[in-house]
Coordinates of C-alpha atoms in Angstrom, one line a residue:
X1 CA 67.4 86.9 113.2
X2 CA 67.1 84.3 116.1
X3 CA 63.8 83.2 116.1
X4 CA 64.4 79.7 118.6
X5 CA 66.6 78.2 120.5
X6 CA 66.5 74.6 122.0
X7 CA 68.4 72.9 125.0
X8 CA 68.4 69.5 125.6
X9 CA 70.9 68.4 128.4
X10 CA 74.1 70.7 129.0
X11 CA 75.1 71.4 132.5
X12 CA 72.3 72.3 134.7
X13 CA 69.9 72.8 132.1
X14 CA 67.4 69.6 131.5
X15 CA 65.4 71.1 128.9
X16 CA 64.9 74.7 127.6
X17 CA 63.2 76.6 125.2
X18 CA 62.9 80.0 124.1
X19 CA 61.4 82.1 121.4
X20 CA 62.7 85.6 120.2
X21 CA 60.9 88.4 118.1
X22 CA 62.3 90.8 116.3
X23 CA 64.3 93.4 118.4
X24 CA 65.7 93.6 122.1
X25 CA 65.2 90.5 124.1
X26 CA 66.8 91.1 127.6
X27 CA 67.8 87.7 129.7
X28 CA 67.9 88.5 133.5
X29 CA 69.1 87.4 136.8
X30 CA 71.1 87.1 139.6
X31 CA 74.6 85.8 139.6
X32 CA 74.3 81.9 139.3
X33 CA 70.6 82.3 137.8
X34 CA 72.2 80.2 134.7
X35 CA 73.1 82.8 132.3
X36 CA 76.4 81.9 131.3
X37 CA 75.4 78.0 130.7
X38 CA 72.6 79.7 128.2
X39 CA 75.3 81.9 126.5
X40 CA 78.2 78.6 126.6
X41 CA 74.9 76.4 125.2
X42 CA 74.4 78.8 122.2
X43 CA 77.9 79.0 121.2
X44 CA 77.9 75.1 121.1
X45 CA 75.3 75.2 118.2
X46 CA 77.5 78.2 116.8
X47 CA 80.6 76.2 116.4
X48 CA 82.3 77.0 119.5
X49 CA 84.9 73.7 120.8
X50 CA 82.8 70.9 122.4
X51 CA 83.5 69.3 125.9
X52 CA 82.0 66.1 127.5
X53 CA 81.8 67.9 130.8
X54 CA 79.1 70.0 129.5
X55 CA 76.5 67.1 129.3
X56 CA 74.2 66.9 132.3
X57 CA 74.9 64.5 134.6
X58 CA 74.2 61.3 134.3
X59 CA 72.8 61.7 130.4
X60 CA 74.6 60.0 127.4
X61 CA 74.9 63.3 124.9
X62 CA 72.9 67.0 125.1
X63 CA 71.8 68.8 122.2
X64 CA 71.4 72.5 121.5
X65 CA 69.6 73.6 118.8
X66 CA 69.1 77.4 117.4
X67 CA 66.7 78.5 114.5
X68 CA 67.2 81.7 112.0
X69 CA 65.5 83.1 109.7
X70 CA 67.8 85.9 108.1
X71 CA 67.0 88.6 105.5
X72 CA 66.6 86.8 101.6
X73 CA 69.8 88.6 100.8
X74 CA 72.0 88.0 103.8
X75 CA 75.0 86.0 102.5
X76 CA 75.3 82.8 104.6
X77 CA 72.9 81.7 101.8
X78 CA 75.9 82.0 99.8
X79 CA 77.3 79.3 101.7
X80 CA 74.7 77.1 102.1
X81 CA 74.5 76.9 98.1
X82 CA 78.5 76.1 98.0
X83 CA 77.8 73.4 100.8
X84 CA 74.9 72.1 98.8
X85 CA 72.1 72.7 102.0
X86 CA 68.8 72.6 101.0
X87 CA 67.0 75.3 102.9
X88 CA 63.4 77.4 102.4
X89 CA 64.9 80.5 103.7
X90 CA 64.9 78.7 107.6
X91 CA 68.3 78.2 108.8
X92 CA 68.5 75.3 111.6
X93 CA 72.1 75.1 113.0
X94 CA 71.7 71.8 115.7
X95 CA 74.9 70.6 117.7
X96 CA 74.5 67.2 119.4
X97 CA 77.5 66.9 122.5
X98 CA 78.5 63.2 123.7
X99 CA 79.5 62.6 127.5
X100 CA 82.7 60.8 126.1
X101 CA 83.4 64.0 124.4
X102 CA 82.6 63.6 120.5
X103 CA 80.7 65.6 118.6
X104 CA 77.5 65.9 116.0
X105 CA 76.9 69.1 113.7
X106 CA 73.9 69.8 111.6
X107 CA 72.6 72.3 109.1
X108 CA 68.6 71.7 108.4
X109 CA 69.6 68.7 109.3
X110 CA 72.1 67.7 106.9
X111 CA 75.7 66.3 109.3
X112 CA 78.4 68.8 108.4
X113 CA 81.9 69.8 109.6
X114 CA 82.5 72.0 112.7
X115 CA 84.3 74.4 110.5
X116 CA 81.4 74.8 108.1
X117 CA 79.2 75.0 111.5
X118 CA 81.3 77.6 112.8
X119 CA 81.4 79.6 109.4
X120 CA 77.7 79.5 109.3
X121 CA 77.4 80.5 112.5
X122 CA 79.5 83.4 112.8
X123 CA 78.2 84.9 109.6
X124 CA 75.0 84.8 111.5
X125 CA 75.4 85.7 115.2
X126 CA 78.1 87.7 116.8
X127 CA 78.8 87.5 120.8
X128 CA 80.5 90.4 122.7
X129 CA 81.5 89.4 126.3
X130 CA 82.0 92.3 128.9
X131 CA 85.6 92.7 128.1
X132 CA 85.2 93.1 124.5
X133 CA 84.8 97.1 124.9
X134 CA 89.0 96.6 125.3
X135 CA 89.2 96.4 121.5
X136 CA 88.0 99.9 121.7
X137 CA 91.5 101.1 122.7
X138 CA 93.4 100.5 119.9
X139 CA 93.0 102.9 117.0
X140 CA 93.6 100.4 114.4
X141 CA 90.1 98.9 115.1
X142 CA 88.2 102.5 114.8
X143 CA 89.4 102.3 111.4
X144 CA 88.6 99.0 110.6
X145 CA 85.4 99.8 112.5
X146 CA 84.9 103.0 110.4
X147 CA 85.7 101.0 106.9
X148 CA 82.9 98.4 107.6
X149 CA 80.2 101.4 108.5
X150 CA 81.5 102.7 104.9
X151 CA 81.4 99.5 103.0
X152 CA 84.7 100.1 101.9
X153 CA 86.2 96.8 101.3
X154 CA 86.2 96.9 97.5
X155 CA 88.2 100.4 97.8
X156 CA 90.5 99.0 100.9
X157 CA 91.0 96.1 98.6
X158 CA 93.0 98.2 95.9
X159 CA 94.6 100.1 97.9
X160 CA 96.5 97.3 99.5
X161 CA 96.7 95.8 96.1
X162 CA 98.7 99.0 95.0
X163 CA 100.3 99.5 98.1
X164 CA 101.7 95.9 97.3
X165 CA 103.0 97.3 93.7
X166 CA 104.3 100.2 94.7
X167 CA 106.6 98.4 97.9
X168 CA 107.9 95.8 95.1
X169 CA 109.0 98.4 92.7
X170 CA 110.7 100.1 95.5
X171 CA 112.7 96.9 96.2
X172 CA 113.6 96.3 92.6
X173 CA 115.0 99.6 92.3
X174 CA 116.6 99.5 95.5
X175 CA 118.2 96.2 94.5
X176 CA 119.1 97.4 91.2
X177 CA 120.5 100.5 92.6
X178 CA 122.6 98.0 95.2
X179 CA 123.9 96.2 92.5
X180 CA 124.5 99.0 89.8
X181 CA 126.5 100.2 92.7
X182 CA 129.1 97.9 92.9
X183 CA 129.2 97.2 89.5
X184 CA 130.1 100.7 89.1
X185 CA 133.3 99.8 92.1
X186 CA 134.1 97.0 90.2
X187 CA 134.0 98.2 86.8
X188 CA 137.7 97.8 85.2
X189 CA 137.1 93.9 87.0
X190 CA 134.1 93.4 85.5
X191 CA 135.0 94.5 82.0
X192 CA 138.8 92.7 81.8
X193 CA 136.9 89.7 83.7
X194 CA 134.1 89.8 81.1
X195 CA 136.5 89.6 78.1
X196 CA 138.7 87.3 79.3
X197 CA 135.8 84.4 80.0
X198 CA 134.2 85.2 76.9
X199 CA 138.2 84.6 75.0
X200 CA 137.8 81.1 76.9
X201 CA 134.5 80.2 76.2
X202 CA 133.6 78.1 79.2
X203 CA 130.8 75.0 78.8
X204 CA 129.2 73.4 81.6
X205 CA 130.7 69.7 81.9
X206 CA 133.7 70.6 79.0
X207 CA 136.6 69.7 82.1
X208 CA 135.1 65.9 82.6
X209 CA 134.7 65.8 78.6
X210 CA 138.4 67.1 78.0
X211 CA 139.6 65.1 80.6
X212 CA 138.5 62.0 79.4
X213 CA 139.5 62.2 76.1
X214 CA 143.1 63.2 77.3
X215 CA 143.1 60.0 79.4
X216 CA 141.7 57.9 76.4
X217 CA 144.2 59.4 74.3
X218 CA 147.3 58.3 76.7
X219 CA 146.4 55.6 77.1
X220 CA 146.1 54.7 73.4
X221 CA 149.5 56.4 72.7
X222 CA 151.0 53.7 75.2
X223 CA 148.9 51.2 73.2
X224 CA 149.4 52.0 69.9
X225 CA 153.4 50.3 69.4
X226 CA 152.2 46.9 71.0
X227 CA 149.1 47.0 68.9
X228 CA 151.7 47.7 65.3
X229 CA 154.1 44.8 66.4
X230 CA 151.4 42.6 67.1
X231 CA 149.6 43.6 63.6
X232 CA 153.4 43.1 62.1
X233 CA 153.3 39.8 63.9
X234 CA 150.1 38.8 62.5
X235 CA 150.0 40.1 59.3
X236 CA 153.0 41.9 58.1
X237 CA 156.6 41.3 56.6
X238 CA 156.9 38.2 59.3
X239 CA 153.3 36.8 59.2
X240 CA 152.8 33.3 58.8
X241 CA 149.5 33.6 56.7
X242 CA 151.3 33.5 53.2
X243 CA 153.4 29.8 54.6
X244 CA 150.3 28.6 55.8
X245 CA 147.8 29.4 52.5
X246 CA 151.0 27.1 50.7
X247 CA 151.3 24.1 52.7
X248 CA 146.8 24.6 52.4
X249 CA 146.9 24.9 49.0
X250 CA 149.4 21.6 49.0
X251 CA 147.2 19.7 51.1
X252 CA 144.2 20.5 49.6
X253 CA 145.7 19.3 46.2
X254 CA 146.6 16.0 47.8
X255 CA 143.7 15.7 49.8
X256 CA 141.7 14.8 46.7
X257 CA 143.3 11.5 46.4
X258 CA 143.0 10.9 50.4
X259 CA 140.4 12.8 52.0
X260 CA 140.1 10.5 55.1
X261 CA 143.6 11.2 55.9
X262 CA 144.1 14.7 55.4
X263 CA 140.9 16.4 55.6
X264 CA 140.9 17.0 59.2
X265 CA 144.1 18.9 58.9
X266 CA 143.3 20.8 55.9
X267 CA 139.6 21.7 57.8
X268 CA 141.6 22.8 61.1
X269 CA 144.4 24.9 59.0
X270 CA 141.0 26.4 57.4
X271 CA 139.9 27.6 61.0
X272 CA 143.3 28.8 62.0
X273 CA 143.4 31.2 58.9
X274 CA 140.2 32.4 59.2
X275 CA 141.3 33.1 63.3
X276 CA 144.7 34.9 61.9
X277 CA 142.7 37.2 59.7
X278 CA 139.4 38.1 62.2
X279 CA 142.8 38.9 63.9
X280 CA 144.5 40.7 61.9
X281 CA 141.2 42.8 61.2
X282 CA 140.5 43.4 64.9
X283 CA 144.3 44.9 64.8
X284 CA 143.9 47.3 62.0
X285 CA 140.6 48.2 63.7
X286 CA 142.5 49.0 67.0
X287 CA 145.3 50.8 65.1
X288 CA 142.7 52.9 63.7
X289 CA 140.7 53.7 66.5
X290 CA 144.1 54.5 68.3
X291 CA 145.3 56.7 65.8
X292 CA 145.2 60.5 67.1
X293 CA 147.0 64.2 65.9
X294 CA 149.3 64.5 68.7
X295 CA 148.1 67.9 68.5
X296 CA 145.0 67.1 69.9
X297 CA 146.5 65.6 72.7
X298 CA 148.6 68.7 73.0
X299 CA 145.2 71.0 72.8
X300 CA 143.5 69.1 75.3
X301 CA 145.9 69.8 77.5
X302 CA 146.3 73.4 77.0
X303 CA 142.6 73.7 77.5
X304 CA 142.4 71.8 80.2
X305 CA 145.4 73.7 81.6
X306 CA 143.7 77.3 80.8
X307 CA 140.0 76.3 82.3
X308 CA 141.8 75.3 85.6
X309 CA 144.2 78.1 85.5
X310 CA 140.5 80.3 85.8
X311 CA 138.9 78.6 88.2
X312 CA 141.6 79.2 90.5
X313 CA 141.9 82.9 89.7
X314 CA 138.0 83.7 90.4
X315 CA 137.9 80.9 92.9
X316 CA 134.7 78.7 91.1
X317 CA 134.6 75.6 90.1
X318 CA 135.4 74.7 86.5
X319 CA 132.0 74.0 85.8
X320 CA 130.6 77.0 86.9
X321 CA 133.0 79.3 84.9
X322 CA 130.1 79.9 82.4
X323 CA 127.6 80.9 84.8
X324 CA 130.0 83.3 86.5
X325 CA 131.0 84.7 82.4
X326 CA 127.1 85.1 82.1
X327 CA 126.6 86.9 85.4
X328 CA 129.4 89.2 84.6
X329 CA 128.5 89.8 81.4
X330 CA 125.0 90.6 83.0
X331 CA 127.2 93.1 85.2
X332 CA 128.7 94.7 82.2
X333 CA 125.4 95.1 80.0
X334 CA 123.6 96.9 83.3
X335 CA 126.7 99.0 83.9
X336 CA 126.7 100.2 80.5
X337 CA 122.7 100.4 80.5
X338 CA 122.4 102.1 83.8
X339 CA 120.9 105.0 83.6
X340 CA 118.5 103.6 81.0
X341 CA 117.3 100.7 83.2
X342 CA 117.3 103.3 86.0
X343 CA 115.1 105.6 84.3
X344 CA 112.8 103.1 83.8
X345 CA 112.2 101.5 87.4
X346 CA 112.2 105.1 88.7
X347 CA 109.4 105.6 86.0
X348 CA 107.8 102.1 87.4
X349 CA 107.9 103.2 91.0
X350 CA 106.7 106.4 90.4
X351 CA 103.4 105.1 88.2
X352 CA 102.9 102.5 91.1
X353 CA 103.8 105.4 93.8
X354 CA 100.8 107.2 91.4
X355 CA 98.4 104.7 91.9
X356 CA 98.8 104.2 95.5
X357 CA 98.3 107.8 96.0
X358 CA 95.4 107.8 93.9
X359 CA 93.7 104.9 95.6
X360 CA 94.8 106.4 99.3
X361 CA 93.0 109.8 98.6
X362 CA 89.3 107.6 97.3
X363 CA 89.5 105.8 100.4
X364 CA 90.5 108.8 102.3
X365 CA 86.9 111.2 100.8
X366 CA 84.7 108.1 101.6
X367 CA 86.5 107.5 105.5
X368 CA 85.8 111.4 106.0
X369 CA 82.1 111.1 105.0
X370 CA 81.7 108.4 106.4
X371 CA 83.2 109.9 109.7
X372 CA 80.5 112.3 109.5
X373 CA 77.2 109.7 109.2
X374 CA 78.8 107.8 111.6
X375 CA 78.9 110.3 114.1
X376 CA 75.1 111.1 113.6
X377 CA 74.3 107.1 113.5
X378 CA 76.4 106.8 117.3
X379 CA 74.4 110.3 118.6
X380 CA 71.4 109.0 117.6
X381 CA 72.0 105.4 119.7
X382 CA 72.8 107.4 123.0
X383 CA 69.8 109.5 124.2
X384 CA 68.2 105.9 124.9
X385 CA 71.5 104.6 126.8
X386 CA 71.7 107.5 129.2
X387 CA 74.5 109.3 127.4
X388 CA 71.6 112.3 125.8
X389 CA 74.7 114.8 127.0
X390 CA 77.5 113.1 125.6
X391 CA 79.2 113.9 121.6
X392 CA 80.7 111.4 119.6
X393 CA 83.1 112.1 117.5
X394 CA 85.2 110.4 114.6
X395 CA 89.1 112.3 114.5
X396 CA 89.9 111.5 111.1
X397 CA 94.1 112.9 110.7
X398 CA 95.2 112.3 107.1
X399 CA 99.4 112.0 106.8
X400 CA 100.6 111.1 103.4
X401 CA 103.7 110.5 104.2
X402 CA 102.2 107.9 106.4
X403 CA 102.1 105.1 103.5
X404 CA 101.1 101.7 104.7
X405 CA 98.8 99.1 103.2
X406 CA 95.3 100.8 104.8
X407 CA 96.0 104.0 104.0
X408 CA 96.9 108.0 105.0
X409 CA 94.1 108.1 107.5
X410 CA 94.9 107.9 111.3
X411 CA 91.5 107.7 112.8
X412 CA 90.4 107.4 116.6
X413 CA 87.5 107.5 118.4
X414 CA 86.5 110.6 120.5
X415 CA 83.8 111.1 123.1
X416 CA 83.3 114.7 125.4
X417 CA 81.0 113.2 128.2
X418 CA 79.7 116.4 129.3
X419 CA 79.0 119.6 127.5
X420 CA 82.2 121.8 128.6
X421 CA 84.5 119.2 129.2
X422 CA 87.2 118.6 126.8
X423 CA 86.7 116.0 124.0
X424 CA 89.8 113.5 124.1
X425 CA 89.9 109.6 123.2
X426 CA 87.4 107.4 124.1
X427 CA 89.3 105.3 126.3
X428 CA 90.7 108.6 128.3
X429 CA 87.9 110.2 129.0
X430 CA 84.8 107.7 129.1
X431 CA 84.6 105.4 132.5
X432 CA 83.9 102.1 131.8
X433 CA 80.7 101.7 132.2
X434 CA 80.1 105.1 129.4
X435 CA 82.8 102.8 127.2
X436 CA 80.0 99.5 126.9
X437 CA 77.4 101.8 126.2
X438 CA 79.5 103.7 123.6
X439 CA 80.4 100.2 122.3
X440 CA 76.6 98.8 122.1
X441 CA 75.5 102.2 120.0
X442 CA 78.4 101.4 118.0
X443 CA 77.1 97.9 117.1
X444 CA 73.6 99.0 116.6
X445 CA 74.8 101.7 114.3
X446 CA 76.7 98.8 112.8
X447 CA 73.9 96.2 112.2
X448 CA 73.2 97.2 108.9
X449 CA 76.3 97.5 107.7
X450 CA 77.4 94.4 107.6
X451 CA 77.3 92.9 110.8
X452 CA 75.8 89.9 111.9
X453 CA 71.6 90.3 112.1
X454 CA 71.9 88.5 115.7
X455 CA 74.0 90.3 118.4
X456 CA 74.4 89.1 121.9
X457 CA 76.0 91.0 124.8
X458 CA 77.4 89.3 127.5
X459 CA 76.8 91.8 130.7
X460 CA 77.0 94.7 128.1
X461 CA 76.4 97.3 131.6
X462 CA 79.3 96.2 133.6

C-alpha cells in the first residue's frame, strides 16, 4: 500500500506531504483546488514521461517522492532482487524533474532506468481516469477481466500454446494437401521428368567443369602438331644434339693440349647442350600433358550438349538442374506416399485438434465458476455504492466451433438496474454514472486477485 507521498516543486505545488492508512483515502475539492497536479505529480514518481514545464516556477528541478510498503509476497520484490535493490520490505520510488527537462529516477535510493521505474511502479499502483469505464464496452476485456478474478494464466497459457499447435498442423496439411494436389495433375510430368534427370545425373558446377576441360582440350589439339615438330626439331631424326656431342667430344680431346684456347668454346657448347635437352624435356612434357582420347573431347561435348539441351526444356539454369531432379523426385516419392503421409498429418492435426479441445473445456469449467464468485464478489461491492437494487451478472456463452487462441467462451458483462427491468449488457443498460460505480466494485473485487495493492480513481463519480 501507499503509505507517503512527497512533493517538492511541480507546478503549483511548493511543498506537499501526505500520509495514507490502510483503506479509502478520499482527496476533495473544487475544480482548480489542485487535484490533477497531485494525480500528474504521482505518476512522475510512477514512471510516467517527464517535462520541464512541470517544475515550479522559477526553481531549478522538483522532486516527487512516494513510499510502499506492500504485502511480503507481492511480486515487485521479484524485481527488485533481479535489479539488485537492497530493500527491508520498504519500497521508496523518488523521481527528481530538471527545468531544462532531464530526468533522475531512484529506487531506495539506488539511480535506475525509467523503464525499471515504470515497471516498479505499475506493478505497484494502478490509476483509472474517468474515461477508463470505456474499456467496459468491449467484451474481450470481461474476459480478460474474468481470467484475472480466476487466476487462470497458467491454464490460458496452454491453451494458446495448443491453439498454436493445432493452427500449424492445419497449415502443414493444408500445404501438403496443396501440393499433393498438383502433383497428382502433374503426375505422368513428374514421373517421365523424374526419370529422365536421374538418366542425366546433373552436378551443381559440372557445366563450368565440362566446359573448361573442352576448351583446354582444343586448345591443346591445336597445340599438339607445333609442339611434335618442334620436339622433332629439337630432338628427333633432324636434331643437332648427336653433331654437336661430336665436334664436343673433338674439342674436348684437343682441348687437353690447349685449354686456354679452346676451353671457352668447349664450356659454351656444354651450356648449349644442356639448354637443347631441358628443351627437349620441357617438349615431351608438353606432348604429354597434351595428349587426350579424342573421345573425351567427343564426350565432353555430348554432355555438355545434353545438360544444355535440359535446361532449355524445363527452363532452369544448368546448374540448378539437380535441385529441380531432387524436388521432383520429392514430388514423385509424396505422390506415391500420399495417402500414407496424409494419414499421418490428419492423425497430427487431429491429436493437436485433441489437445486444444481438451485445454479449451479446463479453462471453460474454471471461467463458469469463476462467473459465479465473481458475481457474488461485484453484488457484494454495490449495496455500499448505491446500486443495493441492482444484479450483476457474468453471461458466459460457450461455442466450440468458435476456436481462437483464448478459448470457446464468449463472455459479457450484464447488469439489470432495477428489479423488473430486463437484464442486458452493461454498457446498454447502465447510465454512466451506474457504469463507474459498476467499474470501481469491479476493481475492489479484483484487488486480491492480482491487481495492484494501490488503486487511484481519477473522478471515479462522473
Amino acid at each position: 500500500m501507499l503509505t507517503h507521498l512527497s512533493i517538492r516543486d511541480i507546478v503549483l505545488i511548493d511543498r506537499l506531504d501526505l500520509a495514507f492508512d490502510r483503506g479509502l483515502a478520499v482527496l476533495t475539492g473544487e475544480t482548480g483546488a489542485g487535484k490533477s497536479i497531485l494525480l500528474d505529480a504521482f505518476a512522475l514518481a510512477l514512471g510516467a514521461r517527464g517535462d520541464g514545464s512541470l517544475v515550479r516556477q522559477g526553481e531549478a528541478q522538483g522532486q516527487v517522492t512516494a513510499v510502499f510498503q506492500p504485502d511480503d509476497k507481492h511480486p515487485v520484490f521479484a524485481v527488485l532482487v533481479e535489479q539488485a535493490i537492497a530493500h527491508e520490505g520498504e519500497i521508496i520510488l523518488r523521481r527528481v524533474q530538471m527545468a531544462d527537462g532531464k530526468t533522475r529516477a531512484l529506487v531506495n535510493d539506488q539511480p535506475v532506468s525509467v523503464q525499471t521505474l515504470r515497471a516498479i511502479g505499475s506493478s505497484l499502483v494502478e490509476i483509472h481516469g474517468q474515461h477508463d469505464d470505456r474499456a467496459l464496452a468491449d467484451p474481450a476485456s470481461h474476459r480478460a477481466i474474468l481470467d484475472s478474478f480466476a487466476g487462470n494464466e497458467k491454464e490460458l497459457a496452454a491453451l494458446r500454446k495448443a491453439h498454436l499447435h493445432w493452427s500449424e498442423a492445419r497449415d502443414t496439411l493444408r500445404d501438403h494437401q496443396t501440393r499433393l494436389e498438383a502433383a497428382r495433375k502433374e503426375a505422368d510430368f513428374l514421373r517421365h521428368a523424374c526419370d529422365e534427370l536421374s538418366a542425366l545425373g546433373p552436378e551443381e558446377g559440372e557445366e563450368t567443369k565440362l566446359a573448361d576441360r573442352r576448351q583446354a582440350m582444343m586448345a591443346a589439339e591445336k597445340a599438339s602438331g607445333e609442339i611434335r615438330e618442334a620436339l622433332d626439331t629439337v630432338g628427333g631424326s633432324s636434331s643437332p644434339i648427336p653433331t654437336l656431342l661430336s665436334v664436343q667430344r673433338r674439342l674436348e680431346r684437343r682441348g687437353t693440349e690447349n685449354d686456354a684456347l679452346l676451353g671457352p668454346a668447349i664450356r659454351a657448347l656444354s651450356t648449349a647442350l644442356d639448354a637443347l635437352e631441358e628443351t627437349r624435356s620441357a617438349l615431351e612434357a608438353a606432348e604429354r600433358a597434351a595428349d587426350f582420347d579424342p573421345r573425351e573431347l567427343e564426350r565432353a561435348e555430348e554432355r555438355l550438349f545434353a545438360l544444355r539441351a535440359a535446361s532449355r526444356k524445363y527452363h532452369v539454369p544448368v546448374d540448378q538442374l539437380s535441385a529441380l531432379a531432387e524436388r521432383y523426385a520429392a514430388d514423385v516419392e509424396a505422390l506415391d506416399q500420399s495417402e500414407t503421409s496424409l494419414v499421418k498429418l490428419e492423425a497430427a492435426l487431429k491429436e493437436a485438434e485433441d489437445r486444444y479441445i481438451a485445454a479449451a473445456q479446463t479453462l471453460s469449467k474454471k471461467r463458469a465458476k469463476a462467473a459465479v464468485e465473481l458475481e457474488k464478489a461485484v453484488m457484494a461491492e454495490l449495496p455500499p455504492l448505491k446500486l443495493e437494487r441492482a444484479k450483476f451478472i457474468v453471461a458466459l456463452e460457450r461455442d466450440e466451433n468458435a476456436r481462437g487462441p483464448d478459448g470457446f467462451d464468449h463472455i459479457e458483462f450484464w447488469v439489470e438496474t432495477n428489479p423488473g427491468s430486463r437484464p442486458g449488457p452493461m454498457m446498454k443498460v447502465a447510465s454512466g454514472g451506474e457504469l463507474s460505480r459498476f467499474m470501481l466494485a469491479l476493481k475492489v473485487s479484483l484487488a486480491d486477485r492480482g491487481s495492484a495493492p494501490t488503486l487511484v480513481f481519477d473522478e471515479i463519480d462522473t
